[in-house]
Tab-separated table of C-alpha atoms in Angstrom:
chain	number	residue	atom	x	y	z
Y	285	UNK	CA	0.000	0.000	0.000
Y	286	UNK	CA	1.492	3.027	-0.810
Y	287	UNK	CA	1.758	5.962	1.244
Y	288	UNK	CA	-1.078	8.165	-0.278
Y	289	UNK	CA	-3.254	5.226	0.422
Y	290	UNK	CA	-2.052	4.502	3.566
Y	291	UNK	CA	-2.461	8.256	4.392
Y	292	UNK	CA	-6.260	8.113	3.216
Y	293	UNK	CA	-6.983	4.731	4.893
Y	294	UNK	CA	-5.929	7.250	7.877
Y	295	UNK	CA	-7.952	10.358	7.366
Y	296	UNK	CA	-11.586	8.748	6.034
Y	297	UNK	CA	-11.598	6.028	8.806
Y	298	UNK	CA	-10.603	9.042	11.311
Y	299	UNK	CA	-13.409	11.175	9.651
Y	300	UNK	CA	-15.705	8.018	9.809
Y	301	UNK	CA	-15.424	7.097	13.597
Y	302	UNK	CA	-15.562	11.247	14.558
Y	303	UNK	CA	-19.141	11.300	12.415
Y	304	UNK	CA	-20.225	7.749	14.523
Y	305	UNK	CA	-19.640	9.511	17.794
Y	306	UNK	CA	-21.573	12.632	16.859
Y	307	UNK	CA	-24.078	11.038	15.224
Y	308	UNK	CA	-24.723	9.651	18.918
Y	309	UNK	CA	-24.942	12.683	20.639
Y	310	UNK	CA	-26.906	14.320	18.037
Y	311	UNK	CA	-29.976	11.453	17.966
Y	312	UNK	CA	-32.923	13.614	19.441
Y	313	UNK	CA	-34.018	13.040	23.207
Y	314	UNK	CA	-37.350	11.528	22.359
Y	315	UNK	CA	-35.690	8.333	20.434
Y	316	UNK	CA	-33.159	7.895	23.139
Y	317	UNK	CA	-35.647	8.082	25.676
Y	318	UNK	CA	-37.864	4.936	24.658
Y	319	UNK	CA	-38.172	2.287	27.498
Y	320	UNK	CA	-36.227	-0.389	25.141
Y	321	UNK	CA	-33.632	1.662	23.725
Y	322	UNK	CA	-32.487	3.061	27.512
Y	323	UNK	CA	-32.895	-0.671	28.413
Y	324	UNK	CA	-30.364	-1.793	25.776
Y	325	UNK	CA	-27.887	1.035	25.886
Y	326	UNK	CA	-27.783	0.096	29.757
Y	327	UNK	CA	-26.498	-3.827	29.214
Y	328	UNK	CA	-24.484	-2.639	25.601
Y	329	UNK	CA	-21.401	-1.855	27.904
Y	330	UNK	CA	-21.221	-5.051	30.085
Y	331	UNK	CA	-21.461	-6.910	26.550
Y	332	UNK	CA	-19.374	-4.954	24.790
Y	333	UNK	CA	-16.419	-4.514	27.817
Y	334	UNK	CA	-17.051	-8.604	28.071
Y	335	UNK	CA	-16.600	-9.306	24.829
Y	336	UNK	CA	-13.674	-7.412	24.599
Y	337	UNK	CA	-11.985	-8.779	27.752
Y	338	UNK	CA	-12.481	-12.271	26.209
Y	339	UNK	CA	-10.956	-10.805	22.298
Y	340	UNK	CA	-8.268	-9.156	24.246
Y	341	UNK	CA	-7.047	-12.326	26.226
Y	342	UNK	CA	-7.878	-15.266	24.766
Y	343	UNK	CA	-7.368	-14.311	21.238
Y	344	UNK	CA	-4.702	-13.789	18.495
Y	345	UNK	CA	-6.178	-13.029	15.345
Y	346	UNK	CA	-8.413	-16.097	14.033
Y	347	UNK	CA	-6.795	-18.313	16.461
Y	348	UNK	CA	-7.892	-18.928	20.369
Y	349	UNK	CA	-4.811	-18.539	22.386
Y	350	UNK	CA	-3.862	-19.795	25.828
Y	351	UNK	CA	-0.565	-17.489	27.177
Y	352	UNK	CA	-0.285	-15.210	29.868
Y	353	UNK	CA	-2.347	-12.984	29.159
Y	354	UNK	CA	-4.914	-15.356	30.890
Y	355	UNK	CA	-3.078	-15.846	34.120
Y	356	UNK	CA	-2.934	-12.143	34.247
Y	357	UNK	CA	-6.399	-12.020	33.786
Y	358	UNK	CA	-7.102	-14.297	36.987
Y	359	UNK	CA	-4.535	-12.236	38.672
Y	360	UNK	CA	-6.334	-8.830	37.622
Y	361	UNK	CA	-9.668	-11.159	38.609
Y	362	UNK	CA	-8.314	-11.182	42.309
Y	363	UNK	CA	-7.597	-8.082	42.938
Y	364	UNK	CA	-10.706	-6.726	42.118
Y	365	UNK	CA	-11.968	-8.946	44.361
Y	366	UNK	CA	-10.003	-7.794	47.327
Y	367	UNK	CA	-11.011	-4.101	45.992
Y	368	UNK	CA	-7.134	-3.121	44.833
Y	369	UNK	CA	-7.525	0.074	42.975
Y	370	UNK	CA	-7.577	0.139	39.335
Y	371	UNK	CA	-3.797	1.013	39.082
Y	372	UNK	CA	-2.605	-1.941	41.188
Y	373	UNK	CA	-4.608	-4.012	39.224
Y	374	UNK	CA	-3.317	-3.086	35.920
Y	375	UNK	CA	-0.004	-3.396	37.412
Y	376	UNK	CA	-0.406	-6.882	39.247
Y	377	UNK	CA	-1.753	-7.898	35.606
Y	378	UNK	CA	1.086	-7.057	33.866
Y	379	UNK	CA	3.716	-8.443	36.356
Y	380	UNK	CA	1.768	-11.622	35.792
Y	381	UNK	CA	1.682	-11.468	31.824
Y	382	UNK	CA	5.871	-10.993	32.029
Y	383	UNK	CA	6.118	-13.575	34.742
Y	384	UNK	CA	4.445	-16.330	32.595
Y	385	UNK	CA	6.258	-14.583	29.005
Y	386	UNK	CA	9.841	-15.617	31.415
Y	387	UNK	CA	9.091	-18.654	32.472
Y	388	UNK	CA	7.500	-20.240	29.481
Y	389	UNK	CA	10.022	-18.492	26.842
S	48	UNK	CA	-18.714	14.300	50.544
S	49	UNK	CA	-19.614	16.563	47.583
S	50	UNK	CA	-15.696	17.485	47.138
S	51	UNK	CA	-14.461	13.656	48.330
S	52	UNK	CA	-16.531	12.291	45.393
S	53	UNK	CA	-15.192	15.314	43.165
S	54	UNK	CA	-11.223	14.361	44.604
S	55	UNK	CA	-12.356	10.570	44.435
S	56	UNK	CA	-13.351	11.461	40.259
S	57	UNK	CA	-10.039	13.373	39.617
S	58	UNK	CA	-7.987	10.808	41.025
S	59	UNK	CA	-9.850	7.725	39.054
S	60	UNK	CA	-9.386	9.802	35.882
S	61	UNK	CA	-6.112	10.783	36.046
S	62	UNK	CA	-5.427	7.077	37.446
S	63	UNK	CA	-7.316	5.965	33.949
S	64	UNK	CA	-5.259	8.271	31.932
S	65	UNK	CA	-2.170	7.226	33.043
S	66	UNK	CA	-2.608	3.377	32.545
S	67	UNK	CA	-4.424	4.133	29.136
S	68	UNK	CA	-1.353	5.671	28.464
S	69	UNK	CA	0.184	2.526	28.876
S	70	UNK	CA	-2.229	1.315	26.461
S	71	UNK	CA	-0.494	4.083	23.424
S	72	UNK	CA	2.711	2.840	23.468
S	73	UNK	CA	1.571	-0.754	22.997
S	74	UNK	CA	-0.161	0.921	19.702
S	75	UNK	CA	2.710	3.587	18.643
S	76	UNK	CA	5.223	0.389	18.618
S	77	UNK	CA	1.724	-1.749	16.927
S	78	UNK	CA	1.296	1.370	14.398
S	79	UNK	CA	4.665	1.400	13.514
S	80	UNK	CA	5.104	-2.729	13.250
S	81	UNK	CA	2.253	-2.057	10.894
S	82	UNK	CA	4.099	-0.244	8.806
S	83	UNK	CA	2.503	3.332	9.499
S	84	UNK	CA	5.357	6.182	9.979
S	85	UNK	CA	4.974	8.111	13.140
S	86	UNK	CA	3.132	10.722	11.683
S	87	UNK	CA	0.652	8.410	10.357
S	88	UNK	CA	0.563	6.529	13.825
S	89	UNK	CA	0.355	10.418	15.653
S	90	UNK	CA	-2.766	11.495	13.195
S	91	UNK	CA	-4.420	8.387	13.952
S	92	UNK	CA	-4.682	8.857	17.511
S	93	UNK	CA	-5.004	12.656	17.117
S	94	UNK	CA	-7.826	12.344	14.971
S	95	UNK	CA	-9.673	8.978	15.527
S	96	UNK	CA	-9.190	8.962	19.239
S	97	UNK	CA	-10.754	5.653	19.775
S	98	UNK	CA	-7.838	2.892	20.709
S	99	UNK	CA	-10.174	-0.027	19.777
S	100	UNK	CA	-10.875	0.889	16.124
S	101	UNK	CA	-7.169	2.423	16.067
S	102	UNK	CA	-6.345	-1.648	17.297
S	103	UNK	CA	-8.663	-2.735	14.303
S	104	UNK	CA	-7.028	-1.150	11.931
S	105	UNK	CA	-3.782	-1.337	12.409
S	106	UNK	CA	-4.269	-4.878	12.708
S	107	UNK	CA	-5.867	-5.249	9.396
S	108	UNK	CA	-3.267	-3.082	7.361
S	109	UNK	CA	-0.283	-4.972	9.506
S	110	UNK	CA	-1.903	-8.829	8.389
S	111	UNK	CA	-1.629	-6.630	4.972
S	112	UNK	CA	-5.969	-6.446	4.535
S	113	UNK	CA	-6.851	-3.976	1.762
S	114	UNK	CA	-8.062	0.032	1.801
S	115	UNK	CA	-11.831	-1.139	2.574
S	116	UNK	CA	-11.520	-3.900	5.225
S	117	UNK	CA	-9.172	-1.720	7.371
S	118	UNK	CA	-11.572	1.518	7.179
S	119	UNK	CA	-14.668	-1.143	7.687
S	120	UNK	CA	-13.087	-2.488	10.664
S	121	UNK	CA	-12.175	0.547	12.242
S	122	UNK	CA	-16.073	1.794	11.746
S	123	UNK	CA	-17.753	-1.114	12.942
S	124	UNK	CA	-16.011	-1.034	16.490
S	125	UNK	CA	-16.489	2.603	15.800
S	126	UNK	CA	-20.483	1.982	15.723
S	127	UNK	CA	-20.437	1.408	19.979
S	128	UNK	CA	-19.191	5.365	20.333
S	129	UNK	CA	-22.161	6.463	18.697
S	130	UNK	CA	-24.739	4.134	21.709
S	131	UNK	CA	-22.370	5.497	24.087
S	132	UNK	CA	-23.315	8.799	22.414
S	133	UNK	CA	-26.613	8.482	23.217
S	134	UNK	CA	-25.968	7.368	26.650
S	135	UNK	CA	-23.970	10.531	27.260
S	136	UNK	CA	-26.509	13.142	25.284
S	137	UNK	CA	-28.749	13.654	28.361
S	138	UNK	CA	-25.843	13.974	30.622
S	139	UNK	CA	-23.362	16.300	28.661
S	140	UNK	CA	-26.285	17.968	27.476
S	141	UNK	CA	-23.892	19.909	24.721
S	142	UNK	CA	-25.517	23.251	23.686
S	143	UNK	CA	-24.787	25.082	20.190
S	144	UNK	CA	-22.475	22.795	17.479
S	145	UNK	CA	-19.337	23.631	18.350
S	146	UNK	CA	-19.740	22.056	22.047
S	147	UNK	CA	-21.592	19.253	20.830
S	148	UNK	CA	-18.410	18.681	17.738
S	149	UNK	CA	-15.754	18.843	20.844
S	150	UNK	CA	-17.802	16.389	23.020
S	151	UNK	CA	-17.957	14.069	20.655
S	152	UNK	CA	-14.127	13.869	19.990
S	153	UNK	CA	-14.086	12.359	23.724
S	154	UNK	CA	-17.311	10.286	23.184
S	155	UNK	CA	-14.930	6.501	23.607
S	156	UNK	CA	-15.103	3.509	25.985
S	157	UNK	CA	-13.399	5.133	29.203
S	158	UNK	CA	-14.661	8.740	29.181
S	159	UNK	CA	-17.889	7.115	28.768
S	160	UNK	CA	-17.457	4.332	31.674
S	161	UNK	CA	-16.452	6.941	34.134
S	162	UNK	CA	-19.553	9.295	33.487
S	163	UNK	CA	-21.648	6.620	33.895
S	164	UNK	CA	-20.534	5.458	36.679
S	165	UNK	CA	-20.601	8.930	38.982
S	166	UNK	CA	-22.754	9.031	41.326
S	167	UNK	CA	-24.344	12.102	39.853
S	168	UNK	CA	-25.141	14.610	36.508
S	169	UNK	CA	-22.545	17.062	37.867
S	170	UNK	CA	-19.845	14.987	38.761
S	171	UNK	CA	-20.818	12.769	35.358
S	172	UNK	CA	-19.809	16.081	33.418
S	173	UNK	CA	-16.596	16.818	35.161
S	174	UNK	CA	-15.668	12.622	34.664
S	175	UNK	CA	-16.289	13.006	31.073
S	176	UNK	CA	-14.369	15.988	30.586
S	177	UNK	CA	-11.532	15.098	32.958
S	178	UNK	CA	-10.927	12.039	31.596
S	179	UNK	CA	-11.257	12.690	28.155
S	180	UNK	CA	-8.646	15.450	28.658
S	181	UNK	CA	-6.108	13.263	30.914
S	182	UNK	CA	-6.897	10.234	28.291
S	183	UNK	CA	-6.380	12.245	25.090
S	184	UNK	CA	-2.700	13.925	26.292
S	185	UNK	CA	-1.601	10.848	27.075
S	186	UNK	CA	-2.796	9.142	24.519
S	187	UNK	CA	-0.943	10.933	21.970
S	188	UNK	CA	2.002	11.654	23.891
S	189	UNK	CA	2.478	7.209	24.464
S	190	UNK	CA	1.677	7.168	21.406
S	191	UNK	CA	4.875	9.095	19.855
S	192	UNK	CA	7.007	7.401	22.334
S	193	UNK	CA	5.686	3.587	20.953
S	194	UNK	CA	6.208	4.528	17.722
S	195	UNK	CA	9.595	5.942	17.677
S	196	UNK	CA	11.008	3.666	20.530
S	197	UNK	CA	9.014	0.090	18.860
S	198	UNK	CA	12.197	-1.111	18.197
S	199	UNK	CA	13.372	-0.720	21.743
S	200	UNK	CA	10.526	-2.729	23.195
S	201	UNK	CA	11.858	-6.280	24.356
S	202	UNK	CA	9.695	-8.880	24.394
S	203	UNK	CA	9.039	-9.250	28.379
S	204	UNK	CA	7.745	-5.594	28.410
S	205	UNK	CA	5.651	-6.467	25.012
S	206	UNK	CA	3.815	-9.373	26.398
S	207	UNK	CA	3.464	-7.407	29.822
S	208	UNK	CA	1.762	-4.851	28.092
S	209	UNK	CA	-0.872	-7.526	26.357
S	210	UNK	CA	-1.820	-8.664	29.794
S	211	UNK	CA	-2.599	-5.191	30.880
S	212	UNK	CA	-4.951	-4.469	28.119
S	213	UNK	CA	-7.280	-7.328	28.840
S	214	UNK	CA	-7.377	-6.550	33.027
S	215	UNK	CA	-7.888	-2.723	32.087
S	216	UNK	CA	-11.288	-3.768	30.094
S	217	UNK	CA	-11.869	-5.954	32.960
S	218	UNK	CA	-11.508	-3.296	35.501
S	219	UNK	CA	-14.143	-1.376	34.158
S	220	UNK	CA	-16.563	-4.159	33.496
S	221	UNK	CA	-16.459	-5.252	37.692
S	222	UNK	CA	-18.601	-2.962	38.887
S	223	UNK	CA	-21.491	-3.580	36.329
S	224	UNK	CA	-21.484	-7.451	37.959
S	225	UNK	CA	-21.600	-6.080	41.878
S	226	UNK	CA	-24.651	-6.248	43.777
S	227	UNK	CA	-24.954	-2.378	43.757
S	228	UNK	CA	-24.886	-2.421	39.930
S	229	UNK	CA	-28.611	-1.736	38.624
S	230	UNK	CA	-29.903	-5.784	38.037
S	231	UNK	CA	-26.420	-7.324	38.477
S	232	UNK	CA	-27.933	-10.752	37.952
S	233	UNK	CA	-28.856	-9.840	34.265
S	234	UNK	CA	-25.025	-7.777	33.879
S	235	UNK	CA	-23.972	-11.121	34.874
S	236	UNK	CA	-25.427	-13.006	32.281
S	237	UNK	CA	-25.139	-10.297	29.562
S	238	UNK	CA	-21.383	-10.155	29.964
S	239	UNK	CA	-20.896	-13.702	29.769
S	240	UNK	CA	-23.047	-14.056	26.944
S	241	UNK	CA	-21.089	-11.473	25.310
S	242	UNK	CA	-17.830	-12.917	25.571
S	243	UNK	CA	-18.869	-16.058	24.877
S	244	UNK	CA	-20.549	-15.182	21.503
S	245	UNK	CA	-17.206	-13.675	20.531
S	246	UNK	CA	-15.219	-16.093	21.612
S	247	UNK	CA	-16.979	-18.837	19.488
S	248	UNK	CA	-16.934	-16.258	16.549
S	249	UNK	CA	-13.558	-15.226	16.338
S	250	UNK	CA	-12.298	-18.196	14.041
S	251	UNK	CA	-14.765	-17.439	11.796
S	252	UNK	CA	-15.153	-13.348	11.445
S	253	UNK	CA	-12.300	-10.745	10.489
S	254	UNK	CA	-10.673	-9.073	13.690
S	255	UNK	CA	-12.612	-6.855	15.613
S	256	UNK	CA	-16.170	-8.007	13.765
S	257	UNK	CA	-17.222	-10.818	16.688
S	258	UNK	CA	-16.850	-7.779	19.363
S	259	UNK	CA	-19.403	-5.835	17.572
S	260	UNK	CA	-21.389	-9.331	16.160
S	261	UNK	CA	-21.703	-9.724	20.596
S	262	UNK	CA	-22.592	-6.771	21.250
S	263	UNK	CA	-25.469	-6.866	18.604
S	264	UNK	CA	-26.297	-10.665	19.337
S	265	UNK	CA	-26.876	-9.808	23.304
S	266	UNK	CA	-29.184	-6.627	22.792
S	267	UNK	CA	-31.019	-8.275	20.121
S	268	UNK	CA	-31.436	-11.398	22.479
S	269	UNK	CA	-32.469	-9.185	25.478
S	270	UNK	CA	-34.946	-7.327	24.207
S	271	UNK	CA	-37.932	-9.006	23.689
S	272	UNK	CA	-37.175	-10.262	27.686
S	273	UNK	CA	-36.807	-7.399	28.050
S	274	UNK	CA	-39.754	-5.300	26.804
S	275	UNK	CA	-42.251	-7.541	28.210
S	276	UNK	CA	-41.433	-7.242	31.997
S	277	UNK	CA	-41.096	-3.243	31.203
């Protein structure tokens, strides 16, 4: 791909996502406040975020992948539990993700 | 308590910012492994601003995906800014366009998550903005150091870096599957529905498509449930 196209992929996808997040805030009041659509919008995130967490570690590409990404993910798991706060989580995840990267080569 | 839940929203966002920013160096060195030059990688998180669909399509052009797959990809994880859009309308309330066009810059997953979850309209507003501002510095600033320091990266610090990303979306899900969450047992079984549906799609859909396939699948499956006991 050259660089002009490269450079367009960049700008209209840019353009595209900025119009997507307006359009959003833009959709009148009346629409937004029907009894289903507030109901969906309010389980969207848990979907989405879960969806994502499981993309994010248990996935490379096509392929379903098993690494340490996963035992951070417990690790991250527990200290939520315990009510660590969201930096010591992130951190505590990533110690694990290097641990496992070291041991396992 | 007014200005302990106004410290308590400063600190969360600036905490967010920070670890998001972890997040932009993971992409700089991603954008540039892609084969984007730093400006390239710089106007993409100037401009897009949304790390998932900056993810997407990076990941397309890098597995070497043509012109229309990597815009597609980038807009289809791009749709779930425009729900959280209308999520955020009532609250940000955005009069006159050129308030509304500058919201909507910071209209992405975090800046969105921490409005929500404030404990009130006020404090909503000052979440959004705050964290869009901390998230969106940092973003671009991590951003420029990934891409010119990619090469740098070793390996231990790569894969600790794809272990924080999952645990960060994580983070922000736990709350919605507490008991104080509004109908935690249904969060429950709409988060687990969701990553289940994409994990079963994933062999079978281009990257990024089964997040936005779950997303879709879950609503559409909830709302008939749904409407009925409304």
């Amino acid at each position: 791909m050259s660089t002009g196209t490269l450079w367009a992929v960049v700008l209209v996808g840019s353009l595209g996502c900025y119009l997507l997040k307006l359009a959003g805030l833009s959709v009148p009041a009346a629409w937004v406040e029907r009894p289903w659509v507030t109901r969906v919008v309010e389980f969207v995130p848990a979907a989405l975020l879960a969806a994502l967490v499981a993309v994010q570690a248990a996935s490379s590409g096509p392929d379903l992948v098993v690494d340490g990404r996963l035992a951070g993910l417990a690790v991250a798991a527990l200290a939520l539990a315990l009510r660590a706060p969201f930096i010591v989580v992130l951190v505590l995840a990533g110690a694990a993700g290097a641990l496992v990267h070291v041991l396992t080569g | 308590m007014p200005s302990d839940a106004r410290t308590a929203t400063l600190r969360d966002a600036v905490g967010l910012g920070v670890a998001v920013g972890l997040y932009g160096i993971a992409f700089g060195a991603a954008a540039a492994g892609a084969g984007l030059d730093t400006w390239q990688a710089l106007a993409m998180s100037a401009l897009m601003f949304t790390g998932a669909s900056q993810f997407a399509m990076i990941g397309v052009l890098g597995a070497g995906g043509g012109a229309f797959s990597a815009v597609g990809s980038a807009l289809l994880l791009g749709t779930r800014n425009t729900v959280y859009g209308v999520r955020l309308a009532p609250m940000l309330a955005p009069r006159g366009w050129l308030r509304r066009a500058g919201a909507a810059h910071w209209v992405i997953d975090e800046t969105t998550a921490m409005a929500v979850a404030a404990p009130d309209r006020e404090l909503g507003r000052l979440a959004f903005w705050v964290t869009g501002a901390t998230i969106y510095l940092g973003w671009n600033v991590t951003t420029l150091i990934g891409s010119l320091g990619a090469a740098a990266l070793g390996e231990t610090a790569q894969a600790a870096l794809d272990a924080v990303v999952p645990a960060a979306f994580l983070a922000l899900l736990w709350p919605r599957l507490q008991r104080s969450a509004r109908e935690p047992a249904v969060q429950r079984r709409v988060a687990l529905g969701g990553a289940v549906v994409a994990l079963v799609l994933t062999p079978f859909v281009p990257a990024g498509v089964q997040v936005v396939l779950a997303v879709v699948a879950v609503a559409l499956a909830g709302r008939p449930r749904t409407t009925a006991a409304a």
